[in-house]
Amino acid sequence: MSPHAPTHYQVALADVNAHVFEVRCDVHQPASDGQRFRLPTWVPGSYLIREFARHFVDVRGESDGKSVAVAKEAKDAWRAAPCAGPLTIVARIYAFDLSVRTAYLDARRAYFNGGALFLCPEGRESETCTLEIILPQREPFLAWRCATTLPRSGDGLTFRADNYDALIDHPVELSDFTPGEFVAGGIPHELAIAGRHDADLPRLERDLARVCQWQADLFGSSPPFSRYLFQVMAVGEGYGGLEHRSSTSLLASRNGLPAPGMEEPSDAYVNFLGLASHEYFHAWNVKRIKPAAFTPYDLSREGYTRQLWAFEGITSYYDDLALVRSGVITASKYLELVGRVVTSVLRTPGRHVQSVSASSFDAWIKFYRPDDNSPNAGVSYYLKGSLVALALDLLLRSEARATLDDVMRLLWRRYGEPGVGVPEAGIPAAVAEVAGRDVGEFFARYVDGTEDPPLAELFASHGIMLDLRRASGPTDRGGKPAAAGTETRNALGVKLGNDLRLQHVFSGGPAEVAGLAPGDTLVALDGVRASQDAVAGMLERLPDGARIVVHAFRRDELMTFALTLAAAPLDTAFLTIDAAASTESRRRQSAWLGTPEPL
Ligand code: ZN
């Protein structure tokens, strides 16, 4: 029993054209010295202080028909003057962010994460709350549906949450979205696709059902939720996802949804399925198996952990693996995706500067705040983290007749199911237990250190060859062999934008040695006006070691640089199945990829 009547929230679409929600919060017995309210500064799953309070237009209080003064006490805190109660706080919030992290309102759609709208009465965090959503009783709102996994509590749009954390972990979608449904793991799954799209819904339901079923089977017991919802916002260009305990919000390109009649999944659709698979895996790995630093979340400040490489990296490893293991993509497509990740990491000089555990810890100030120098000074705990997870899986498979799946099941039993936070040393301890040996050296070198995991060797033990080549142009993401004669001969050591501006200048490359800097705009190379074609042609025709004069603008000043060309690095990876591999290696390969056993 709660000592108080539940905190009651009411959301109204105050002005859809001004993108303003009005949110009322009723507190029946406010604190006698004046009730204080707080708003989260970040949302779990996205590790940056976002200051949701900056979108609050105004906050006022009322009680018994009279106004109650409300004073701001901190960037994220308000205090109402003492009153007998019940107290109502009324906030107006500007909501026009299409991302999956905050809130959005126009005449076509309302969407919100509770943390962006709901003030939390201090001291009442663990108490039950109720929510009521009021839609205008006119078109177009009469045609709107509501998609959320918040438990309903009666008729209409009324809901109930066990506590504030639960209230803000079920985002709400209101629009005339396309509904879909399927069953996986014996549990009903729903889809809500908002935005213009022409998706082949039965195809999407069928493919997602296979991926979800595979993940539920991996963890063994029935899913730790009684229903699951994929909220999808289809847009022209956009990509993002955020995990919740029994739902996920995805922002996706409408071209990434399956076109009617599509047979082999397109690259864009595989990308979408990978995103959906990623967020679904999080329902286990980070929403329930979660770092001790997040139990409970302190949403008023940064939550530090060195384990994001595991919660994001292992999840990134399983997102695409689930696609091949569930039969939604072929083994060769999967190997292409892995080759692209290896390529992306190889093109990051910062992988030898920052470890994935350090990248995890500094997510708040580095990974979520990338700048000109990020590729030289840091590494993605998603990408390198997924390669560390891959290396662990292949290592366990080749030497211990165990798998990373066994580690995940152990983590689930030990931490996820009982709701215990994973201590900072919990993951290596679980791996050591499954491996049956000390794995300190592996973690010291590849997780806390900056070495590349020994992938070539591990792939070889699974009958797969990892080859490196030069890139064949700026759009080459790797994953496949190059067509004959297309590999670039030389490189400048830069990432060049379409506007000929240097977005990144890579450590130790010819451009950095010559003195070029991020932000410089190329004007001429060797006396010839710069263009994408001219740059590509010159890199192809001149021998390495050739010296050229580069003209570039730094801000508005024309500068001249003497640059010595260097051979393009072997930074583009692709994987091929080794037809001559031993039977044992090919058996391991089949077990890993879920392909038929070799004869
Ligand atoms: Zn993630």
XYZ file of C-alpha atoms and ligand atoms in Angstrom:
600
model
C 0.000 0.000 0.000
C 1.181 3.439 -0.867
C 0.805 5.978 1.944
C -0.410 8.534 -0.592
C -2.927 8.582 -3.397
C -0.943 7.993 -6.622
C 0.708 10.948 -8.291
C -1.569 11.641 -11.242
C -0.363 13.011 -14.555
C -2.522 14.395 -17.306
C -1.145 15.101 -20.787
C -3.030 17.426 -23.125
C -2.139 18.546 -26.643
C -2.334 22.210 -25.694
C -1.314 23.642 -29.077
C -0.319 21.240 -31.823
C 0.791 23.982 -34.213
C 3.012 25.526 -31.554
C 4.161 21.986 -30.606
C 3.256 22.524 -26.946
C 2.080 19.840 -24.539
C 0.424 20.818 -21.269
C 1.204 18.353 -18.496
C -0.561 18.506 -15.130
C 0.789 16.672 -12.130
C -1.471 16.210 -9.086
C 0.133 15.545 -5.704
C -2.451 14.860 -3.010
C -0.322 15.468 0.070
C 2.547 17.763 -0.908
C 5.615 17.974 1.379
C 4.869 20.374 4.236
C 7.926 22.564 3.584
C 6.946 22.959 -0.076
C 6.943 20.130 -2.612
C 10.060 19.883 -4.758
C 9.937 18.480 -8.314
C 12.720 17.247 -10.564
C 13.072 16.376 -14.212
C 15.619 13.865 -15.571
C 18.650 15.339 -17.329
C 19.259 12.216 -19.450
C 17.393 9.188 -20.703
C 18.676 5.650 -20.003
C 20.284 4.208 -23.127
C 21.622 7.528 -24.405
C 24.608 8.636 -22.378
C 24.636 12.402 -22.702
C 23.257 15.054 -20.347
C 20.431 16.412 -22.484
C 18.828 18.909 -20.092
C 15.205 18.103 -20.926
C 14.182 21.040 -18.707
C 15.353 23.474 -21.371
C 12.180 22.674 -23.343
C 9.912 23.675 -20.434
C 8.193 26.915 -21.432
C 6.644 27.622 -18.029
C 5.613 25.928 -14.808
C 2.882 27.110 -12.438
C 1.074 25.718 -9.425
C -2.488 25.714 -8.137
C -4.365 24.352 -5.162
C -8.008 24.571 -4.257
C -8.630 27.015 -7.115
C -5.860 29.396 -6.008
C -2.459 29.816 -7.527
C 0.609 28.499 -5.676
C 4.006 30.087 -6.241
C 6.586 27.847 -7.925
C 10.276 28.795 -7.712
C 13.050 27.340 -9.808
C 15.811 25.954 -7.537
C 18.164 24.349 -10.046
C 18.343 23.757 -13.798
C 16.197 20.640 -13.328
C 14.319 21.410 -10.072
C 11.317 23.450 -8.977
C 9.729 23.975 -5.548
C 6.097 24.867 -4.919
C 5.258 27.065 -1.934
C 3.850 25.104 1.042
C 0.124 24.394 0.720
C -2.360 21.969 2.267
C -2.968 20.168 -1.023
C -3.949 18.674 -3.224
C -1.356 20.517 -5.298
C -1.399 20.646 -9.091
C 1.652 21.652 -11.081
C 1.002 22.689 -14.666
C 3.885 22.705 -17.136
C 3.918 23.663 -20.790
C 6.600 21.921 -22.807
C 7.816 22.591 -26.327
C 8.079 19.281 -28.186
C 9.371 19.218 -31.736
C 12.291 16.780 -31.671
C 11.917 13.822 -33.999
C 14.591 11.804 -32.183
C 13.649 8.728 -30.162
C 14.833 10.370 -26.944
C 12.435 13.231 -26.224
C 9.014 14.359 -27.445
C 7.255 15.470 -30.626
C 3.930 17.126 -31.352
C 2.226 18.336 -34.508
C -1.165 17.853 -36.126
C -0.082 14.427 -37.473
C 1.528 12.847 -34.460
C 2.194 13.067 -30.729
C 5.053 11.093 -29.200
C 6.796 11.319 -25.885
C 9.292 9.747 -23.540
C 8.006 10.420 -20.046
C 11.362 11.754 -18.856
C 10.979 14.720 -21.187
C 7.508 15.658 -19.843
C 6.888 14.378 -16.329
C 8.099 16.276 -13.272
C 8.801 13.861 -10.456
C 7.694 14.903 -6.955
C 10.792 14.337 -4.776
C 10.296 11.601 -2.212
C 7.607 9.902 -4.315
C 9.937 8.212 -6.845
C 8.995 4.693 -5.786
C 5.256 5.254 -5.575
C 2.561 4.316 -8.065
C 1.606 6.910 -10.683
C -1.352 7.193 -13.004
C -1.507 8.843 -16.406
C -4.374 10.155 -18.460
C -3.975 11.423 -22.022
C -6.569 13.833 -23.368
C -7.005 14.046 -27.138
C -9.106 16.806 -28.723
C -12.532 15.444 -29.710
C -12.277 16.476 -33.362
C -10.544 15.503 -36.580
C -7.828 14.514 -37.191
C -7.398 13.313 -33.594
C -10.532 11.114 -33.632
C -8.676 8.781 -36.044
C -5.587 8.487 -33.858
C -4.560 5.281 -32.129
C -2.285 4.908 -29.115
C 0.704 2.553 -28.948
C 2.484 2.097 -25.647
C 3.306 -0.755 -23.280
C 2.291 1.260 -20.214
C -0.353 -0.876 -18.499
C -3.897 0.437 -19.053
C -5.964 1.220 -15.979
C -9.534 1.499 -17.108
C -11.310 3.038 -20.072
C -9.887 5.469 -22.554
C -6.307 6.601 -22.481
C -5.635 5.929 -18.805
C -2.563 4.110 -17.582
C -0.793 3.075 -14.429
C 2.906 2.645 -13.558
C 4.425 1.062 -10.457
C 6.890 3.903 -9.966
C 8.443 6.877 -11.719
C 11.157 4.768 -13.415
C 8.456 2.583 -14.952
C 6.373 5.605 -15.939
C 9.206 7.005 -18.063
C 10.297 3.659 -19.586
C 7.260 3.196 -21.854
C 7.211 5.890 -24.552
C 3.811 6.738 -26.021
C 2.942 7.030 -29.737
C -0.337 8.711 -30.757
C -1.127 8.991 -34.480
C -2.883 7.096 -37.272
C 0.083 4.709 -37.445
C -0.037 1.344 -39.233
C -0.518 -1.405 -36.636
C 1.039 -4.857 -36.954
C 1.342 -7.920 -34.762
C 3.064 -11.271 -34.421
C 3.892 -13.821 -31.757
C 7.431 -14.756 -30.668
C 8.544 -16.630 -27.565
C 4.850 -17.242 -26.899
C 4.372 -13.504 -26.284
C 2.292 -11.015 -28.327
C 4.426 -8.468 -30.192
C 3.037 -5.310 -31.747
C 4.280 -2.916 -34.394
C 3.253 0.708 -34.836
C 4.644 2.387 -37.970
C 4.109 6.151 -38.097
C 5.062 8.440 -40.963
C 4.612 7.882 -44.706
C 5.652 4.412 -45.826
C 4.667 1.556 -48.138
C 6.121 -1.291 -46.060
C 5.229 -4.893 -46.819
C 3.787 -5.477 -43.343
C 3.411 -9.290 -43.500
C 7.065 -9.580 -44.571
C 8.173 -7.335 -41.725
C 6.091 -9.253 -39.176
C 7.449 -12.587 -40.446
C 11.102 -11.510 -40.363
C 10.874 -9.792 -36.974
C 9.099 -12.833 -35.523
C 12.026 -15.066 -36.541
C 14.630 -12.691 -35.082
C 12.701 -12.254 -31.808
C 12.087 -15.998 -31.485
C 15.803 -16.681 -31.933
C 16.699 -14.210 -29.193
C 14.068 -15.575 -26.812
C 15.440 -19.090 -27.433
C 18.996 -17.884 -26.782
C 18.086 -16.809 -23.250
C 16.127 -19.991 -22.705
C 13.242 -19.085 -20.467
C 10.205 -17.200 -21.739
C 10.788 -13.472 -22.395
C 10.908 -11.253 -19.308
C 7.965 -9.154 -20.560
C 4.334 -10.052 -21.212
C 4.078 -8.036 -24.458
C 6.512 -6.126 -26.668
C 6.086 -3.130 -28.957
C 8.197 -1.836 -31.858
C 7.381 1.860 -32.382
C 8.728 2.894 -35.801
C 8.832 6.441 -37.162
C 9.468 6.269 -40.925
C 11.223 9.306 -42.388
C 13.156 10.201 -45.543
C 16.493 10.099 -43.836
C 17.153 9.211 -40.238
C 18.452 6.438 -38.052
C 18.202 5.809 -34.351
C 16.781 3.554 -31.728
C 16.240 3.535 -28.001
C 15.621 0.479 -25.882
C 12.989 0.175 -23.173
C 11.928 -2.653 -20.877
C 9.135 -3.908 -23.137
C 9.284 -1.679 -26.189
C 11.622 0.203 -28.443
C 11.348 3.429 -30.416
C 13.016 3.349 -33.830
C 13.623 6.186 -36.257
C 14.211 4.695 -39.690
C 14.393 5.542 -43.341
C 11.183 4.511 -45.111
C 13.444 2.900 -47.749
C 14.716 0.645 -44.984
C 11.261 -0.915 -44.598
C 10.641 -3.902 -46.897
C 9.208 -2.925 -50.276
C 6.249 -4.985 -51.513
C 7.576 -7.815 -53.677
C 11.163 -7.564 -52.409
C 12.878 -10.952 -52.396
C 16.473 -10.838 -51.143
C 16.528 -8.238 -48.342
C 18.039 -4.955 -49.547
C 21.000 -3.435 -47.699
C 18.687 -0.769 -46.247
C 16.227 -3.392 -44.978
C 19.036 -5.469 -43.440
C 20.147 -2.276 -41.712
C 16.621 -1.756 -40.337
C 16.348 -5.365 -39.160
C 19.752 -5.011 -37.462
C 18.495 -1.932 -35.600
C 15.272 -3.648 -34.481
C 17.256 -6.733 -33.452
C 19.724 -4.551 -31.510
C 17.048 -2.827 -29.448
C 15.214 -6.102 -28.811
C 18.396 -7.738 -27.481
C 18.680 -4.821 -25.058
C 15.428 -5.983 -23.399
C 17.760 -8.534 -21.802
C 21.208 -6.955 -22.097
C 21.120 -3.519 -20.375
C 17.455 -3.247 -19.408
C 17.694 -6.274 -17.080
C 21.318 -7.461 -17.122
C 22.536 -3.949 -16.288
C 25.618 -2.307 -14.818
C 25.578 -1.899 -11.035
C 26.202 1.805 -11.768
C 22.657 1.941 -13.249
C 20.873 0.167 -10.387
C 19.202 2.474 -9.742
C 19.686 5.097 -12.445
C 20.550 8.552 -11.135
C 19.062 10.714 -13.878
C 20.303 13.942 -12.301
C 23.927 13.352 -13.343
C 26.258 11.155 -15.371
C 26.304 7.452 -14.504
C 29.856 6.182 -14.895
C 30.665 2.642 -15.976
C 33.484 1.022 -17.971
C 31.077 -1.641 -19.207
C 29.240 0.013 -22.104
C 31.506 -1.930 -24.487
C 29.702 -5.058 -23.183
C 26.179 -3.654 -23.013
C 26.443 -1.965 -26.409
C 29.240 -4.025 -28.014
C 27.854 -7.473 -27.166
C 24.411 -6.222 -28.214
C 25.893 -4.943 -31.500
C 27.516 -8.336 -32.060
C 24.255 -10.210 -31.516
C 22.086 -7.806 -33.532
C 23.389 -8.973 -36.921
C 24.272 -12.476 -35.696
C 20.573 -12.953 -34.823
C 19.698 -12.170 -38.457
C 21.853 -14.963 -39.875
C 21.153 -17.436 -37.072
C 17.397 -16.956 -37.509
C 17.746 -17.431 -41.279
C 16.624 -13.913 -42.216
C 19.916 -13.185 -44.048
C 22.474 -15.511 -45.645
C 25.853 -16.384 -44.155
C 27.629 -14.503 -46.948
C 25.572 -11.367 -46.254
C 26.455 -11.674 -42.568
C 30.167 -12.004 -43.326
C 29.883 -8.875 -45.477
C 28.386 -6.968 -42.516
C 31.198 -8.167 -40.225
C 33.779 -7.134 -42.848
C 32.312 -3.633 -42.828
C 32.581 -3.352 -39.046
C 36.207 -4.541 -39.167
C 36.856 -1.930 -41.895
C 35.286 0.836 -39.880
C 37.416 0.022 -36.823
C 40.609 -0.313 -38.918
C 39.997 3.191 -40.250
C 39.962 4.587 -36.700
C 43.542 5.388 -35.599
C 42.129 6.236 -32.155
C 41.628 2.507 -31.468
C 45.308 2.447 -30.480
C 44.839 5.478 -28.211
C 41.629 4.762 -26.276
C 40.482 1.382 -24.928
C 36.838 0.341 -25.128
C 36.574 0.452 -21.340
C 37.873 4.064 -21.379
C 35.537 4.873 -24.292
C 32.650 3.535 -22.175
C 33.593 5.650 -19.173
C 33.935 8.843 -21.226
C 30.825 8.262 -23.376
C 29.282 11.358 -21.788
C 31.961 13.738 -23.024
C 33.504 11.904 -25.983
C 31.449 9.281 -27.841
C 28.263 11.369 -27.669
C 30.162 14.548 -28.510
C 32.248 13.656 -31.552
C 34.499 16.327 -33.024
C 37.147 16.800 -35.718
C 39.704 14.784 -33.798
C 37.492 11.927 -32.557
C 38.786 9.267 -35.014
C 42.376 9.980 -33.894
C 41.717 10.003 -30.159
C 38.889 7.569 -29.563
C 37.177 4.350 -30.542
C 33.506 3.388 -30.645
C 32.574 0.986 -27.846
C 29.797 -0.201 -30.162
C 32.019 -1.143 -33.103
C 35.199 -2.297 -31.400
C 33.031 -3.675 -28.582
C 31.217 -5.863 -31.115
C 34.568 -7.144 -32.436
C 35.698 -7.951 -28.886
C 32.428 -9.875 -28.412
C 32.989 -11.672 -31.734
C 36.558 -12.555 -30.708
C 35.322 -13.871 -27.346
C 32.666 -15.998 -29.021
C 35.105 -17.495 -31.550
C 37.725 -18.038 -28.829
C 35.270 -19.877 -26.579
C 34.048 -21.935 -29.525
C 37.542 -22.903 -30.664
C 39.092 -23.767 -27.311
C 36.423 -24.428 -24.723
C 33.521 -25.981 -26.659
C 31.465 -23.199 -25.152
C 30.043 -20.003 -26.668
C 29.273 -16.421 -25.825
C 25.626 -17.608 -25.685
C 26.617 -19.546 -22.544
C 28.086 -16.353 -21.064
C 24.862 -14.458 -21.802
C 22.757 -17.182 -20.178
C 25.036 -17.114 -17.111
C 24.743 -13.308 -16.903
C 20.985 -13.639 -17.231
C 20.708 -16.173 -14.396
C 23.149 -14.353 -12.134
C 22.152 -10.735 -12.698
C 19.208 -10.274 -15.066
C 16.655 -12.623 -13.579
C 17.249 -11.697 -9.900
C 17.635 -7.973 -10.763
C 21.182 -7.588 -9.431
C 23.514 -5.007 -10.996
C 26.602 -6.311 -12.813
C 29.723 -5.189 -10.909
C 32.537 -3.659 -12.973
C 34.444 -6.985 -12.923
C 31.333 -9.113 -13.500
C 31.701 -9.736 -17.243
C 35.301 -11.049 -17.229
C 34.398 -13.253 -14.246
C 31.456 -14.762 -16.162
C 33.632 -15.327 -19.263
C 36.329 -17.008 -17.135
C 33.725 -19.291 -15.605
C 32.426 -20.387 -19.006
C 35.934 -20.656 -20.496
C 37.154 -22.691 -17.524
C 40.324 -20.636 -17.360
C 41.685 -17.209 -16.478
C 40.889 -14.657 -19.205
C 42.635 -11.691 -17.569
C 45.115 -11.347 -20.418
C 42.353 -11.134 -23.064
C 40.608 -8.341 -21.151
C 43.877 -6.557 -20.390
C 44.845 -6.477 -24.061
C 41.571 -5.912 -25.930
C 39.166 -4.316 -23.432
C 41.337 -2.294 -21.038
C 44.176 -2.148 -23.581
C 44.241 -0.845 -27.123
C 45.292 -3.900 -29.108
C 43.270 -5.220 -32.034
C 41.600 -8.545 -31.190
C 43.269 -11.441 -33.083
C 40.429 -11.866 -35.557
C 42.351 -13.320 -38.530
C 43.529 -16.252 -36.420
C 40.098 -16.805 -34.844
C 38.342 -16.680 -38.224
C 40.883 -19.181 -39.598
C 39.910 -21.619 -36.843
C 36.345 -21.301 -38.190
C 37.277 -21.868 -41.858
C 37.032 -18.187 -42.790
C 39.735 -15.985 -44.296
C 40.065 -12.334 -43.290
C 41.757 -10.302 -46.042
C 42.749 -6.668 -46.145
C 42.962 -4.465 -49.228
C 43.032 -0.793 -50.160
C 39.763 1.154 -50.450
C 38.326 1.598 -53.928
C 37.076 5.155 -53.475
C 35.517 7.229 -50.704
C 32.209 5.316 -50.602
C 33.825 1.877 -50.220
C 32.767 0.536 -46.806
C 34.480 -2.825 -47.212
C 32.958 -6.257 -46.679
C 33.566 -7.358 -50.269
C 36.589 -7.897 -52.504
C 37.282 -4.933 -54.811
C 36.512 -5.191 -58.518
C 39.791 -5.573 -60.442
C 41.735 -2.335 -60.810
C 39.469 -0.223 -58.579
C 41.640 0.014 -55.470
C 42.979 3.509 -54.841
C 46.734 3.774 -55.226
C 47.461 6.668 -52.855
C 45.692 8.387 -50.003
C 45.764 11.875 -48.500
C 44.888 10.608 -45.014
C 41.709 12.657 -44.722
C 37.947 12.299 -44.722
C 36.850 14.671 -47.437
C 33.354 16.162 -47.484
C 31.377 16.770 -50.688
C 32.178 20.460 -50.272
C 35.943 19.626 -50.402
C 36.220 20.476 -46.713
C 38.455 18.195 -44.654
C 36.170 16.639 -42.040
C 38.929 14.595 -40.414
C 42.703 14.611 -40.827
C 44.046 11.228 -39.752
C 47.002 10.846 -37.378
C 50.333 10.499 -39.137
C 48.802 10.688 -42.636
C 50.240 12.762 -45.517
C 47.794 15.636 -44.963
C 48.612 15.946 -41.252
C 52.357 15.768 -41.958
C 51.943 18.545 -44.560
C 50.128 20.764 -42.032
C 46.551 20.535 -43.341
C 43.872 20.733 -40.641
C 40.212 19.761 -40.130
C 38.000 22.456 -41.619
C 40.450 23.376 -44.388
C 38.814 23.540 -47.822
C 40.821 22.236 -50.752
C 41.266 24.766 -53.582
C 43.859 23.169 -55.874
C 46.131 20.136 -56.001
C 49.309 20.416 -58.031
C 47.989 23.617 -59.571
C 44.707 22.093 -60.762
C 41.349 23.156 -59.319
C 40.215 20.672 -56.700
C 37.088 18.576 -57.257
C 36.178 15.087 -56.110
C 37.148 13.713 -59.532
C 40.378 15.693 -59.720
C 41.436 14.462 -56.265
C 40.584 10.848 -57.127
C 42.407 11.093 -60.486
C 45.549 12.516 -58.936
C 45.649 9.889 -56.199
C 45.384 7.241 -58.891
C 47.891 8.586 -61.434
C 50.830 9.797 -59.339
C 53.331 7.359 -57.840
C 53.527 7.155 -54.074
C 56.219 9.414 -52.734
C 55.266 12.102 -55.309
C 55.399 15.637 -53.907
C 52.551 17.992 -54.732
C 51.557 21.511 -53.802
C 48.148 21.808 -52.137
C 46.257 25.085 -51.908
C 43.521 25.284 -49.294
C 41.519 27.875 -47.421
C 41.855 27.882 -43.632
C 38.916 30.034 -42.616
C 39.232 32.814 -45.248
C 43.005 32.653 -45.661
C 44.567 30.914 -48.646
C 47.423 28.648 -47.557
C 49.961 26.530 -49.407
C 51.187 23.097 -48.305
C 53.876 20.742 -49.625
C 52.425 17.248 -49.452
C 54.135 13.913 -50.087
C 51.707 11.257 -51.284
C 51.736 7.895 -49.526
C 50.372 4.522 -50.575
C 46.775 3.962 -49.483
C 46.642 1.815 -46.336
C 45.298 -1.743 -46.269
C 42.286 -0.671 -44.190
C 39.443 -2.410 -45.994
C 38.446 -5.866 -44.801
C 36.490 -8.698 -46.351
C 35.802 -12.265 -45.292
C 35.588 -15.355 -47.462
C 34.789 -18.951 -46.681
C 37.913 -21.090 -47.027
C 36.899 -24.086 -49.142
C 40.162 -25.828 -48.173
C 39.630 -25.495 -44.401
C 39.755 -28.590 -42.224
C 36.539 -30.453 -41.428
C 36.861 -29.408 -37.807
C 37.087 -25.721 -38.764
C 34.103 -26.064 -41.071
C 32.115 -27.786 -38.303
C 32.835 -24.839 -36.011
C 31.795 -22.483 -38.797
C 28.430 -24.233 -39.215
C 27.825 -24.219 -35.490
C 28.629 -20.502 -35.343
C 26.600 -19.354 -38.344
C 23.824 -21.924 -38.060
C 24.518 -23.255 -41.558
C 24.286 -26.964 -42.531
C 27.071 -29.208 -41.189
C 29.798 -30.114 -43.704
C 29.671 -33.690 -44.996
Zn 22.281 -0.107 -28.040
